[in-house]
Every structure is written in C-alpha cells, then in structure tokens.
Coordinates of C-alpha atoms in Angstrom, one line a residue:
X280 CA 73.5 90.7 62.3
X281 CA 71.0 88.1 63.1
X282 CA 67.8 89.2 65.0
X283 CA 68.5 88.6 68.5
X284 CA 66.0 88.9 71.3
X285 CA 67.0 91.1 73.6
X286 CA 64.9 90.5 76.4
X287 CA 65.1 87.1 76.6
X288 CA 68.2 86.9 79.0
X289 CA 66.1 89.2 81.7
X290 CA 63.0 87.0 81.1
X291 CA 65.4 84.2 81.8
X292 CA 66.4 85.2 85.2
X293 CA 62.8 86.5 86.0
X294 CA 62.0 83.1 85.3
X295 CA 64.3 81.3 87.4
X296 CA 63.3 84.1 90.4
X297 CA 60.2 82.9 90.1
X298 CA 60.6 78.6 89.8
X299 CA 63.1 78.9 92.9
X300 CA 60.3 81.2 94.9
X301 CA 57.7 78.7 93.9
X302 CA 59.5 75.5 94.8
X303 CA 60.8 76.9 97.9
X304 CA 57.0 78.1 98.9
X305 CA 55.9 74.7 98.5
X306 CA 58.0 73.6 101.3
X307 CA 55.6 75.5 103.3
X308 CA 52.5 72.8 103.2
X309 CA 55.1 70.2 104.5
X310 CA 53.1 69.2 108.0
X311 CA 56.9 69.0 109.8
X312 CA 58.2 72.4 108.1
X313 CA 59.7 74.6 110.2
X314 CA 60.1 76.9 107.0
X315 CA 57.3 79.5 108.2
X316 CA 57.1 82.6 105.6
X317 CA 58.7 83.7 102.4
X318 CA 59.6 87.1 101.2
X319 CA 60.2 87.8 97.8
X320 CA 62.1 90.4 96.4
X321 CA 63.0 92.1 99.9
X322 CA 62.7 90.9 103.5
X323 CA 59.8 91.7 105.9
X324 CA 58.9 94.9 107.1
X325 CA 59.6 94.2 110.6
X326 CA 63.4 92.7 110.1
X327 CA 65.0 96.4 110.2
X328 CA 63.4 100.2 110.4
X329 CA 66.1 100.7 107.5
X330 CA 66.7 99.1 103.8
X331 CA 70.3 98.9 103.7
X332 CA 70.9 96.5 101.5
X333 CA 67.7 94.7 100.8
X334 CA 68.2 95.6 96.9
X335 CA 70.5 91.9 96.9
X336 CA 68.1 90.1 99.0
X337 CA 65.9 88.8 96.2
X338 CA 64.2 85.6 98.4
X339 CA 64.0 85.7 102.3
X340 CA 63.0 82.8 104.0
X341 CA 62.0 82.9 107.7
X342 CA 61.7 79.8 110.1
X343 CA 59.8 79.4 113.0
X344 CA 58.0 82.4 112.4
X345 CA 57.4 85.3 110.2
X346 CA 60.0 87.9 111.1
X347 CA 63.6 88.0 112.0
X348 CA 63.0 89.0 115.5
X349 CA 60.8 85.8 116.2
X350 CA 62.0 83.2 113.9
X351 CA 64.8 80.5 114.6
X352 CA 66.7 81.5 111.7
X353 CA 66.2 83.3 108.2
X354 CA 68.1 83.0 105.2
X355 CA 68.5 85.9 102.7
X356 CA 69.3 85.1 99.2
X357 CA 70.6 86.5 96.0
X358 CA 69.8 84.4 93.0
X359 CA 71.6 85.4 89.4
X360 CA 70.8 83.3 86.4
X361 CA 72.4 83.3 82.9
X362 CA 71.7 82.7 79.6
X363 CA 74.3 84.1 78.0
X364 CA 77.3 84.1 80.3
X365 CA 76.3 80.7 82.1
X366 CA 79.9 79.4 81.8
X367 CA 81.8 82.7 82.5
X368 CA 83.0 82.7 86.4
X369 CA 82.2 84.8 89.1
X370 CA 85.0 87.0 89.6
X371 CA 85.2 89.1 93.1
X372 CA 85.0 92.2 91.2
X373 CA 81.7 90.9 89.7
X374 CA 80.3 90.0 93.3
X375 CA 80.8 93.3 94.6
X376 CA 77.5 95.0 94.8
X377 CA 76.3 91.2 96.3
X378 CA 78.8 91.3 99.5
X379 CA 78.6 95.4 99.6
X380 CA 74.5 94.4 100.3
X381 CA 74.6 91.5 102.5
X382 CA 77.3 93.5 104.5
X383 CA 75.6 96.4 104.4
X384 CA 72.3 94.5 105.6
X385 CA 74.3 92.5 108.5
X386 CA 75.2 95.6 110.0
X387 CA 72.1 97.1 110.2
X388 CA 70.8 94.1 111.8
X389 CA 73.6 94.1 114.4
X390 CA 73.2 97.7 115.0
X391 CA 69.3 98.0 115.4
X392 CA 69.3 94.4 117.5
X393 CA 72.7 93.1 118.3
X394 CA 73.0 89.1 118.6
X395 CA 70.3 88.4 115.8
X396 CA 72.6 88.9 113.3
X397 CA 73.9 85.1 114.4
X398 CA 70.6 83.8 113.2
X399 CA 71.1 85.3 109.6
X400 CA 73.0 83.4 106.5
X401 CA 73.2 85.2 103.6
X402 CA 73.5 82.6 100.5
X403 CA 74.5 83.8 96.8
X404 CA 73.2 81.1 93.8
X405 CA 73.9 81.1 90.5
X406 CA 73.9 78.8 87.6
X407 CA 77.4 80.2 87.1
X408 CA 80.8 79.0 88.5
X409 CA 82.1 80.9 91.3
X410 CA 86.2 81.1 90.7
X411 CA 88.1 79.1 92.4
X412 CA 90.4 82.0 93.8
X413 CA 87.1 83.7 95.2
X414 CA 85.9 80.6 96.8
X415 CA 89.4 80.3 98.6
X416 CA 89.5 83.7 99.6
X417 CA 86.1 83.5 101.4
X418 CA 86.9 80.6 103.2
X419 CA 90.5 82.7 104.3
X420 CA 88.2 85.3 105.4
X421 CA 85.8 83.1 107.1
X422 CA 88.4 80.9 109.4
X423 CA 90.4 84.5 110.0
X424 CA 93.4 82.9 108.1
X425 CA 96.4 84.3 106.4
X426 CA 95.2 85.8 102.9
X427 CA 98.5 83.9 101.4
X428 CA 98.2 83.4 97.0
X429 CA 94.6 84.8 97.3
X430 CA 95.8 88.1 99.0
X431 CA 94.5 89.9 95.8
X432 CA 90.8 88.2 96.3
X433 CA 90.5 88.9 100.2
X434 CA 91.8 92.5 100.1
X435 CA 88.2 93.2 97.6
X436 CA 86.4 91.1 99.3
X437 CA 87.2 93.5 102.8
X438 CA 86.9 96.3 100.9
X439 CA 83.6 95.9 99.6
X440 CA 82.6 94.4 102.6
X441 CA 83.4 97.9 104.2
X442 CA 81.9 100.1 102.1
X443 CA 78.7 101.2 101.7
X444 CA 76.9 100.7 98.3
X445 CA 75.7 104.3 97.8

C-alpha cells in the first residue's frame, strides 16, 4: 500500500475555505462595494435567536450592512472542495444534509421575521459537477412545474427539504 497522506484532502478544502473567504473579503476595500461584512463559518449573531442550520453556512456575506435585519441582501454559502472525488457528481442523496440546512435555516428566518427571508439566497459551490438530473429537478421545484423523468430527484429534494437535520 503506498503511504498516503491522509489529511491532505481536509487540508484541501480548509484551503479552498479559506482562498474563497479571502478573495471575497477583499471586495470589501472596493470604494463602490456595497458588500458590507463577512461571516465565516456561520452567520452573525443577530440574523436568528436560533442556529438551525448554520452548520452548512460556511461563508455569509451581508450587503448594505452587517446583519440580516439591516442589510439589502445576504448570501449564505456552502463551499465543498475535492481532491479526491473532484470528478464524481453530486448526487441528491449526497446534497442532503446541504438543502436539510439551508431549509432548515430559511424557516427560521421566516418564522422569527417573516418577509426577510426574500432577501436571503442560499448558494452551494463546489469544484464538483452537480448531475444533470439534480440540476433539472431543482429548477422543476423552483418554477412549481411537473416533476415529469426527474420525479425520483424532486420527491428527495422535498423530502429533505422538510425534515429537520437532527
């Protein structure tokens, strides 16, 4: 068995956390930026009293100002980098625990302070393909269409969406 480091893969992804966080801070010292704060690994304090779902939210970027009850709009972000499996799609199964936390944190939001959920987007980047069938589905769940050949896909995608991640 050759020596293989084992570590490397998570130093990998720690590394790519931390290049996207830095090149998305520097957009801060633009003079015209309407990008106002960053959060990294979370949200800020003040979004929700709860957590729900802020383990997913690895990079949350507020603009306009520093909190989601002030700003214009905030974006909260999962990054996943691979190494190893950088060709291998993302299958719905494998984004479950991402859409069971974004859901999980939408609600929240629209429960504690209903209408500020439309200034959230919740973004999912990776190095790795997304499958074609999951992308289709998400758009058939997005325009409130007929699930059709990707049935299978948007069925999950509901049914992760409605559950809680505990």
């Amino acid at each position: 068995m050759p020596d293989t480091d084992l570590l490397r893969a998570s130093r990998d992804g720690d590394q790519f956390h931390y290049h996207w966080a830095a090149r998305q801070a520097l957009k801060l010292l633009l003079p015209d930026a309407d990008l106002t704060a960053i959060a990294v690994e979370g949200v800020s304090p003040d979004d929700t009293q709860g957590e729900a779902g802020e383990d997913v939210v690895d990079i949350a970027e507020y603009y306009g100002a520093t909190g989601l009850h002030e700003a214009n709009r905030v974006v909260y972000r999962q990054l996943k980098h691979s190494t190893v499996q950088a060709t291998e799609e993302w299958t719905v199964s494998g984004l479950s625990k991402t859409v069971k936390g974004f859901a999980e944190k939408f609600r929240q939001i629209r429960q504690e302070s209903p209408g500020l959920e439309e200034k959230v987007t919740f973004e999912f980047l990776s190095n790795r393909p997304v499958r074609e069938s999951v992308l289709r589905a998400i758009e058939v769940l997005a325009a409130g269409g007929e699930p059709g050949k990707y049935a299978h896909e948007v069925k999950y995608l509901r049914q992760y969406a409605d559950s809680p991640t505990m």
